[in-house]
Amino acid sequence: MRFEDRRDAGRLLGERVRARAAERGWPDPVVLALPRGGVPVGAEVARALGAPLDVLVVRKIGLPGQPEVGIGAIAGEAPPLFDERALAMLGITPDELGAAVARERAELHRQVALYRRGTPGPDLRERAAVLVDDGLATGVTARAAVRLLRDEKPERLVLAVPVGDRRATAELRAEVEDLVCLSEPADFRAVGLWYEDFDQVSDDEVLRALADLSAPDRLRPVRHR
């Protein structure tokens, strides 16, 4: 299965997600898209569910010299999550990735400030948190996001992607209540190969989607801790 672009993938994914939500009775769903590539997909899923759209900013930590290959990720202010198997195979230690982590942490803070505009994240209690990205390769970025969301204690935690590597989807199924994936090709290689148009998503596109689909109060305020 190949998709025309992220919106096409989101429309198809939205149909599957809506059916799953009706079948399993997901309570008061909210869509949390991973910017930037997951936002056009998440916007279509939110439309299909009639649910608000928000973002969860997570940053991939790339392999030195091959930044598109994710070997770790950061979410919120949690410590970096690394693909320990990949690090061992490559002979890389977390300390050697300190500079990359610092760069991505700075970009994470920039995106949070831009997209959230000082508003708190959603209160996920008694809700279905539907986490959406444009695909799963190593799965480390989604895993970091899932673990951050788990701390917010949603009633149901769902991961939805148009396409994913079979090993990554198998591993992540153990960490969520529902995983929706339209295609798990045997010869996966990279997310972008499964899209005709995989151009980079801009900050402006993210902001437009949020303006169109966020709840009026940017979701219920997060509880104070």
CSV table of C-alpha atoms in Angstrom, one decimal:
chain,number,residue,atom,x,y,z
A,1,MET,CA,0.0,0.0,0.0
A,2,ARG,CA,1.4,3.4,-1.0
A,3,PHE,CA,-0.2,6.7,-0.1
A,4,GLU,CA,-0.5,9.9,-2.2
A,5,ASP,CA,0.6,12.1,0.7
A,6,ARG,CA,0.1,12.4,4.4
A,7,ARG,CA,-3.5,13.7,4.0
A,8,ASP,CA,-4.5,10.7,1.9
A,9,ALA,CA,-2.9,8.4,4.5
A,10,GLY,CA,-4.7,10.3,7.3
A,11,ARG,CA,-8.1,9.9,5.6
A,12,LEU,CA,-7.6,6.2,5.1
A,13,LEU,CA,-6.3,5.8,8.7
A,14,GLY,CA,-9.2,7.9,10.0
A,15,GLU,CA,-11.7,5.5,8.5
A,16,ARG,CA,-10.0,2.5,10.3
A,17,VAL,CA,-9.6,4.4,13.5
A,18,ARG,CA,-13.2,5.5,13.6
A,19,ALA,CA,-14.4,1.9,13.1
A,20,ARG,CA,-12.1,0.7,15.9
A,21,ALA,CA,-13.3,3.5,18.2
A,22,ALA,CA,-16.9,2.6,17.6
A,23,GLU,CA,-16.2,-1.2,18.1
A,24,ARG,CA,-14.3,-0.8,21.3
A,25,GLY,CA,-16.0,2.3,22.8
A,26,TRP,CA,-13.1,4.6,23.2
A,27,PRO,CA,-14.1,7.3,25.7
A,28,ASP,CA,-13.9,11.0,24.7
A,29,PRO,CA,-11.0,10.7,22.3
A,30,VAL,CA,-8.4,13.3,21.7
A,31,VAL,CA,-5.8,13.1,18.9
A,32,LEU,CA,-2.2,13.8,19.7
A,33,ALA,CA,-0.1,14.1,16.6
A,34,LEU,CA,3.7,14.0,16.5
A,35,PRO,CA,5.0,17.2,14.8
A,36,ARG,CA,5.7,17.8,12.2
A,37,GLY,CA,5.0,14.9,9.9
A,38,GLY,CA,2.3,13.4,12.0
A,39,VAL,CA,0.2,16.5,12.1
A,40,PRO,CA,-1.4,16.3,8.6
A,41,VAL,CA,-2.2,12.6,9.3
A,42,GLY,CA,-3.5,13.4,12.7
A,43,ALA,CA,-5.7,16.2,11.4
A,44,GLU,CA,-7.6,13.8,9.2
A,45,VAL,CA,-7.9,11.2,12.0
A,46,ALA,CA,-9.3,14.0,14.3
A,47,ARG,CA,-11.8,14.9,11.6
A,48,ALA,CA,-12.9,11.3,11.2
A,49,LEU,CA,-13.4,10.9,15.0
A,50,GLY,CA,-14.9,14.4,15.4
A,51,ALA,CA,-12.2,14.9,18.1
A,52,PRO,CA,-9.9,17.8,18.9
A,53,LEU,CA,-6.4,17.8,17.7
A,54,ASP,CA,-3.3,18.6,19.8
A,55,VAL,CA,0.4,17.9,19.5
A,56,LEU,CA,2.9,16.0,21.5
A,57,VAL,CA,6.4,17.2,20.7
A,58,VAL,CA,9.0,14.4,20.5
A,59,ARG,CA,12.4,14.7,18.9
A,60,LYS,CA,14.3,11.9,17.2
A,61,ILE,CA,18.0,11.5,18.0
A,62,GLY,CA,19.7,10.5,14.8
A,63,LEU,CA,22.7,8.3,14.1
A,64,PRO,CA,25.8,10.4,13.7
A,65,GLY,CA,26.3,11.0,10.0
A,66,GLN,CA,22.9,9.6,9.2
A,67,PRO,CA,20.4,11.8,11.1
A,68,GLU,CA,17.4,10.3,9.4
A,69,VAL,CA,18.1,7.0,11.2
A,70,GLY,CA,16.6,7.2,14.7
A,71,ILE,CA,18.5,5.6,17.5
A,72,GLY,CA,16.9,7.5,20.3
A,73,ALA,CA,14.3,10.1,21.2
A,74,ILE,CA,13.3,12.7,23.8
A,75,ALA,CA,9.8,13.6,25.0
A,76,GLY,CA,9.0,16.3,27.4
A,77,GLU,CA,11.7,16.7,30.0
A,78,ALA,CA,12.2,12.9,30.4
A,79,PRO,CA,15.7,11.5,30.0
A,80,PRO,CA,16.5,10.3,26.4
A,81,LEU,CA,15.2,6.9,25.4
A,82,PHE,CA,17.7,5.0,23.3
A,83,ASP,CA,17.4,1.9,21.1
A,84,GLU,CA,19.9,-0.1,23.2
A,85,ARG,CA,20.0,-2.9,20.6
A,86,ALA,CA,21.1,-0.4,17.9
A,87,LEU,CA,23.6,1.3,20.2
A,88,ALA,CA,25.2,-2.1,21.0
A,89,MET,CA,25.4,-3.1,17.3
A,90,LEU,CA,26.9,0.2,16.3
A,91,GLY,CA,29.3,0.4,19.3
A,92,ILE,CA,28.0,3.8,20.4
A,93,THR,CA,27.5,4.9,24.0
A,94,PRO,CA,24.8,7.4,25.1
A,95,ASP,CA,27.6,9.8,26.3
A,96,GLU,CA,28.7,10.0,22.6
A,97,LEU,CA,25.3,11.4,21.7
A,98,GLY,CA,25.3,14.2,24.2
A,99,ALA,CA,25.7,16.9,21.6
A,100,ALA,CA,22.9,15.5,19.5
A,101,VAL,CA,20.6,15.3,22.5
A,102,ALA,CA,21.3,18.9,23.4
A,103,ARG,CA,20.4,20.1,19.9
A,104,GLU,CA,17.2,18.1,19.8
A,105,ARG,CA,16.3,19.3,23.3
A,106,ALA,CA,16.6,22.9,22.2
A,107,GLU,CA,14.5,22.2,19.1
A,108,LEU,CA,11.9,20.5,21.3
A,109,HIS,CA,11.6,23.6,23.5
A,110,ARG,CA,11.3,25.8,20.4
A,111,GLN,CA,8.5,23.7,19.0
A,112,VAL,CA,6.6,23.5,22.3
A,113,ALA,CA,6.8,27.3,22.7
A,114,LEU,CA,5.6,27.8,19.1
A,115,TYR,CA,2.8,25.3,18.9
A,116,ARG,CA,1.5,25.4,22.5
A,117,ARG,CA,1.7,29.2,22.9
A,118,GLY,CA,1.9,28.8,26.7
A,119,THR,CA,-1.2,26.6,26.9
A,120,PRO,CA,-1.0,23.4,29.0
A,121,GLY,CA,-1.3,20.0,27.6
A,122,PRO,CA,-4.6,18.1,27.7
A,123,ASP,CA,-5.9,16.3,30.7
A,124,LEU,CA,-6.1,12.7,29.5
A,125,ARG,CA,-7.8,11.1,32.5
A,126,GLU,CA,-11.0,9.3,31.5
A,127,ARG,CA,-10.2,9.9,27.8
A,128,ALA,CA,-8.8,7.9,24.9
A,129,ALA,CA,-5.4,9.4,23.9
A,130,VAL,CA,-4.9,8.6,20.2
A,131,LEU,CA,-1.3,9.1,19.3
A,132,VAL,CA,-0.7,9.6,15.5
A,133,ASP,CA,2.5,9.7,13.4
A,134,ASP,CA,3.1,9.3,9.7
A,135,GLY,CA,4.9,6.0,10.1
A,136,LEU,CA,6.9,3.7,12.4
A,137,ALA,CA,10.5,2.8,11.4
A,138,THR,CA,12.5,1.9,14.5
A,139,GLY,CA,9.6,2.9,16.7
A,140,VAL,CA,11.9,4.7,19.2
A,141,THR,CA,10.2,8.0,18.8
A,142,ALA,CA,6.7,6.6,19.2
A,143,ARG,CA,7.9,4.6,22.3
A,144,ALA,CA,9.2,7.8,24.0
A,145,ALA,CA,5.8,9.5,23.3
A,146,VAL,CA,3.8,6.5,24.6
A,147,ARG,CA,5.8,6.3,27.8
A,148,LEU,CA,5.3,10.1,28.4
A,149,LEU,CA,1.6,9.8,27.8
A,150,ARG,CA,1.3,6.8,30.0
A,151,ASP,CA,2.3,9.0,33.0
A,152,GLU,CA,-0.8,11.2,32.2
A,153,LYS,CA,-3.0,8.1,32.9
A,154,PRO,CA,-5.4,8.1,29.9
A,155,GLU,CA,-8.3,5.7,30.1
A,156,ARG,CA,-7.1,4.2,26.9
A,157,LEU,CA,-3.8,4.7,25.0
A,158,VAL,CA,-4.0,4.2,21.2
A,159,LEU,CA,-1.2,4.4,18.6
A,160,ALA,CA,-2.3,4.9,15.0
A,161,VAL,CA,0.0,5.0,11.9
A,162,PRO,CA,-0.5,4.5,8.2
A,163,VAL,CA,2.5,2.3,7.8
A,164,GLY,CA,5.0,0.6,10.0
A,165,ASP,CA,8.0,-1.8,10.2
A,166,ARG,CA,6.7,-5.2,11.4
A,167,ARG,CA,9.2,-5.5,14.3
A,168,ALA,CA,8.4,-2.0,15.5
A,169,THR,CA,4.7,-2.5,15.5
A,170,ALA,CA,5.0,-5.9,17.3
A,171,GLU,CA,7.1,-4.3,20.0
A,172,LEU,CA,4.8,-1.3,20.5
A,173,ARG,CA,1.6,-3.4,20.6
A,174,ALA,CA,2.7,-4.5,24.1
A,175,GLU,CA,2.8,-0.9,25.3
A,176,VAL,CA,-0.7,0.4,24.2
A,177,GLU,CA,-4.2,-0.8,24.5
A,178,ASP,CA,-4.8,-0.5,20.7
A,179,LEU,CA,-2.5,-0.2,17.7
A,180,VAL,CA,-3.9,0.7,14.3
A,181,CYS,CA,-1.6,0.3,11.3
A,182,LEU,CA,-2.9,0.1,7.8
A,183,SER,CA,0.2,-1.5,6.2
A,184,GLU,CA,3.2,-3.5,7.6
A,185,PRO,CA,5.2,-4.3,4.5
A,186,ALA,CA,7.8,-7.0,4.6
A,187,ASP,CA,10.5,-4.9,2.9
A,188,PHE,CA,9.8,-1.7,4.9
A,189,ARG,CA,13.2,0.2,4.8
A,190,ALA,CA,11.9,3.7,5.4
A,191,VAL,CA,8.6,5.6,6.0
A,192,GLY,CA,9.0,7.9,3.0
A,193,LEU,CA,9.1,5.0,0.5
A,194,TRP,CA,5.4,4.4,1.1
A,195,TYR,CA,4.4,7.9,0.1
A,196,GLU,CA,4.3,9.5,-3.4
A,197,ASP,CA,4.7,12.9,-1.8
A,198,PHE,CA,6.7,13.0,1.4
A,199,ASP,CA,7.7,16.7,1.5
A,200,GLN,CA,8.7,18.2,4.8
A,201,VAL,CA,5.8,19.7,6.8
A,202,SER,CA,6.3,23.3,7.9
A,203,ASP,CA,5.6,25.0,11.2
A,204,ASP,CA,2.9,27.0,9.5
A,205,GLU,CA,1.1,23.9,8.4
A,206,VAL,CA,1.2,22.6,12.0
A,207,LEU,CA,-0.2,25.9,13.3
A,208,ARG,CA,-3.0,26.0,10.7
A,209,ALA,CA,-4.1,22.5,11.6
A,210,LEU,CA,-4.1,23.3,15.3
A,211,ALA,CA,-6.1,26.5,14.6
A,212,ASP,CA,-8.7,24.5,12.6
A,213,LEU,CA,-9.1,21.5,14.9
A,214,SER,CA,-8.1,22.4,18.5
A,215,ALA,CA,-10.9,22.6,21.1
A,216,PRO,CA,-11.9,26.2,21.8
A,217,ASP,CA,-10.1,26.1,25.2
A,218,ARG,CA,-7.2,24.1,23.8
A,219,LEU,CA,-8.6,21.0,25.6
A,220,ARG,CA,-9.1,20.8,29.3
A,221,PRO,CA,-6.3,22.2,31.4
A,222,VAL,CA,-3.8,19.7,32.7
A,223,ARG,CA,-3.8,19.0,36.4
A,224,HIS,CA,-1.2,20.7,38.5
A,225,ARG,CA,1.4,18.5,40.0
